[in-house]
CSV table of C-alpha atoms in Angstrom, one decimal:
chain,number,residue,atom,x,y,z
A,669,ASN,CA,-10.0,-21.0,-75.8
A,670,GLU,CA,-7.4,-23.5,-76.8
A,671,TYR,CA,-4.9,-23.2,-79.7
A,672,TYR,CA,-2.7,-25.1,-82.1
A,673,ILE,CA,-0.7,-24.5,-85.3
A,674,ARG,CA,-1.8,-25.6,-88.7
A,675,ASN,CA,0.0,-24.5,-91.9
A,676,GLY,CA,2.0,-22.0,-89.9
A,677,LYS,CA,-1.0,-20.2,-88.4
A,678,VAL,CA,-2.1,-20.2,-84.8
A,679,LYS,CA,-5.7,-21.4,-84.7
A,680,LYS,CA,-8.3,-21.9,-82.0
A,681,LYS,CA,-9.3,-25.4,-81.3
A,682,VAL,CA,-11.6,-27.2,-78.9
A,683,GLY,CA,-9.9,-30.4,-77.7
A,684,PRO,CA,-7.0,-31.6,-75.6
A,685,PHE,CA,-4.8,-28.6,-76.2
A,686,VAL,CA,-3.3,-26.1,-73.8
A,687,ASP,CA,-4.7,-22.6,-73.1
A,688,GLU,CA,-3.5,-19.6,-75.2
A,689,LYS,CA,-1.1,-18.2,-72.6
A,690,ALA,CA,0.7,-21.6,-72.1
A,691,PHE,CA,0.8,-22.1,-75.8
A,692,ARG,CA,2.3,-18.7,-76.5
A,693,VAL,CA,4.9,-19.2,-73.8
A,694,VAL,CA,6.0,-22.5,-75.4
A,695,LEU,CA,6.1,-20.8,-78.8
A,696,SER,CA,8.1,-17.9,-77.4
A,697,ARG,CA,10.6,-20.3,-75.9
A,698,LEU,CA,11.0,-22.2,-79.1
A,699,HIS,CA,11.5,-19.0,-80.9
A,700,ALA,CA,14.1,-17.7,-78.4
A,701,ASP,CA,15.9,-21.0,-78.8
A,702,GLY,CA,16.0,-20.6,-82.6
A,703,LEU,CA,13.8,-23.7,-83.2
A,704,VAL,CA,10.9,-21.8,-84.9
A,705,VAL,CA,10.7,-18.6,-86.8
A,706,LYS,CA,7.8,-16.3,-87.8
A,707,ASN,CA,8.0,-15.1,-91.4
A,708,THR,CA,6.8,-11.7,-92.8
A,709,LYS,CA,3.3,-13.1,-93.4
A,710,GLY,CA,3.0,-14.0,-89.7
A,711,LEU,CA,3.3,-17.8,-90.3
A,712,TRP,CA,5.3,-19.9,-88.0
A,713,GLY,CA,7.8,-22.5,-89.3
A,714,ILE,CA,10.5,-24.8,-88.1
A,715,THR,CA,14.1,-23.8,-88.6
A,716,ARG,CA,17.0,-26.0,-89.6
A,717,LEU,CA,18.1,-26.1,-86.0
A,718,GLY,CA,14.5,-27.0,-85.0
A,719,ARG,CA,14.6,-29.9,-87.5
A,720,LYS,CA,17.9,-31.0,-86.1
A,721,ALA,CA,16.5,-30.9,-82.5
A,722,ALA,CA,13.4,-32.8,-83.5
A,723,VAL,CA,15.6,-35.6,-85.0
A,724,ALA,CA,17.8,-35.6,-81.8
A,725,VAL,CA,14.7,-35.9,-79.7
A,726,ARG,CA,13.4,-38.8,-81.8
A,727,VAL,CA,16.8,-40.5,-81.4
A,728,ALA,CA,16.7,-40.0,-77.6
A,729,LEU,CA,13.2,-41.4,-77.4
A,730,ARG,CA,14.3,-44.5,-79.5
A,731,ARG,CA,17.3,-44.9,-77.2
A,732,ARG,CA,15.0,-45.2,-74.3
A,733,ASP,CA,14.5,-48.9,-75.4
A,734,SER,CA,18.2,-49.6,-75.0
A,735,TYR,CA,18.0,-47.9,-71.5
A,736,ALA,CA,15.3,-50.3,-70.5
A,737,ALA,CA,17.6,-52.4,-68.4
A,738,PRO,CA,16.1,-53.5,-65.0
A,739,LYS,CA,16.2,-50.7,-62.5
A,740,ASN,CA,16.7,-51.1,-58.8
A,741,PRO,CA,14.3,-49.0,-56.9
A,742,ASN,CA,16.5,-49.2,-53.8
A,743,GLU,CA,19.5,-47.6,-55.7
A,744,LYS,CA,18.9,-43.9,-56.1
A,745,ILE,CA,21.1,-41.9,-58.4
A,746,VAL,CA,21.5,-38.1,-58.4
A,747,ILE,CA,22.9,-36.5,-61.5
A,748,VAL,CA,24.2,-33.0,-61.3
A,749,PHE,CA,25.4,-31.2,-64.4
A,750,ASP,CA,26.8,-27.8,-65.4
A,751,ILE,CA,26.9,-27.7,-69.1
A,752,PRO,CA,28.1,-24.2,-70.3
A,753,GLU,CA,25.6,-21.8,-71.8
A,754,LYS,CA,27.5,-21.9,-75.1
A,755,ARG,CA,26.5,-25.6,-75.3
A,756,ALA,CA,22.8,-24.9,-74.5
A,757,TYR,CA,21.6,-27.1,-77.3
A,758,GLU,CA,23.6,-30.1,-76.0
A,759,ARG,CA,22.2,-29.3,-72.5
A,760,THR,CA,18.7,-29.5,-73.8
A,761,LEU,CA,19.4,-32.8,-75.5
A,762,PHE,CA,21.0,-34.1,-72.3
A,763,ARG,CA,17.8,-33.4,-70.4
A,764,PHE,CA,15.9,-35.5,-73.0
A,765,GLU,CA,18.4,-38.3,-72.3
A,766,LEU,CA,17.7,-38.0,-68.6
A,767,ARG,CA,14.0,-38.2,-69.3
A,768,ALA,CA,14.6,-41.3,-71.4
A,769,LEU,CA,16.3,-42.8,-68.3
A,770,GLU,CA,13.1,-41.9,-66.4
A,771,PHE,CA,14.9,-39.5,-64.2
A,772,VAL,CA,13.0,-36.5,-62.7
A,773,PRO,CA,14.3,-33.0,-62.1
A,774,LEU,CA,14.8,-31.7,-58.6
A,775,GLN,CA,16.1,-28.5,-60.2
A,776,LYS,CA,17.0,-27.7,-63.8
A,777,SER,CA,20.5,-29.3,-63.4
A,778,VAL,CA,19.8,-31.7,-60.6
A,779,TRP,CA,18.0,-34.9,-61.5
A,780,ILE,CA,17.2,-38.1,-59.6
A,781,GLY,CA,16.3,-41.6,-60.7
A,782,ASN,CA,16.8,-45.3,-60.2
A,783,GLY,CA,20.2,-47.0,-60.9
A,784,PRO,CA,22.2,-48.5,-62.2
A,785,LEU,CA,23.1,-46.3,-65.2
A,786,PRO,CA,23.3,-48.2,-68.4
A,787,ALA,CA,26.7,-48.4,-70.2
A,788,GLU,CA,25.0,-46.8,-73.2
A,789,PHE,CA,24.5,-43.6,-71.2
A,790,ILE,CA,28.2,-43.4,-70.2
A,791,THR,CA,29.1,-43.9,-73.9
A,792,TYR,CA,26.7,-41.1,-74.7
A,793,LEU,CA,28.5,-38.8,-72.2
A,794,LYS,CA,31.9,-39.7,-73.7
A,795,ASP,CA,30.7,-39.3,-77.3
A,796,HIS,CA,29.3,-35.8,-76.6
A,797,ASN,CA,32.3,-34.7,-74.5
A,798,LEU,CA,30.1,-34.2,-71.4
A,799,LEU,CA,32.0,-36.3,-68.8
A,800,ARG,CA,33.6,-33.2,-67.2
A,801,CYS,CA,30.3,-31.5,-67.0
A,802,VAL,CA,28.3,-34.3,-65.3
A,803,HIS,CA,28.6,-35.6,-61.7
A,804,VAL,CA,26.8,-38.8,-60.6
A,805,PHE,CA,26.1,-39.6,-57.0
A,806,SER,CA,24.6,-42.7,-55.4
A,807,ILE,CA,22.3,-42.4,-52.4
A,808,ASN,CA,22.9,-45.1,-49.9
A,809,LYS,CA,20.7,-43.8,-47.0
A,810,LYS,CA,17.3,-42.2,-47.3
A,811,GLY,CA,16.7,-38.9,-45.6
A,812,THR,CA,14.7,-35.9,-46.6
A,813,ILE,CA,14.9,-37.0,-50.2
A,814,SER,CA,12.4,-39.8,-49.6
A,815,ALA,CA,9.7,-37.1,-49.4
A,816,VAL,CA,10.4,-36.3,-53.1
A,817,LEU,CA,10.2,-40.0,-54.1
């Protein structure tokens, strides 16, 4: 069976949705992050933080257009970050920024993609006070990493 949420209730649905276990895992993670809440009637709803996160995700997806500068497939960039747990929300948004740049994760905090990085991304790091948490490396020679690409 496959599931979705309508009017705050989990309902079964036939269609392009995920199975119940995967759906409940995602719902549990959203709840743990404070993005959704279940009320006393058992209905799920989005929290104020969830709305704020949804807006931030939409902004990041719109920003993808400004990141659409030509990429050089021969210039590989590795981004490693260590954003503290107390800034978990910003860390999540940062991962959306990396996806907007079409980077892919090697690990949760190690991502790889094509360079060069757009100036708007560096501005984003400065504006969100993330420069000290993020390290950028350029790969000049291919080695075992080519198996990932």
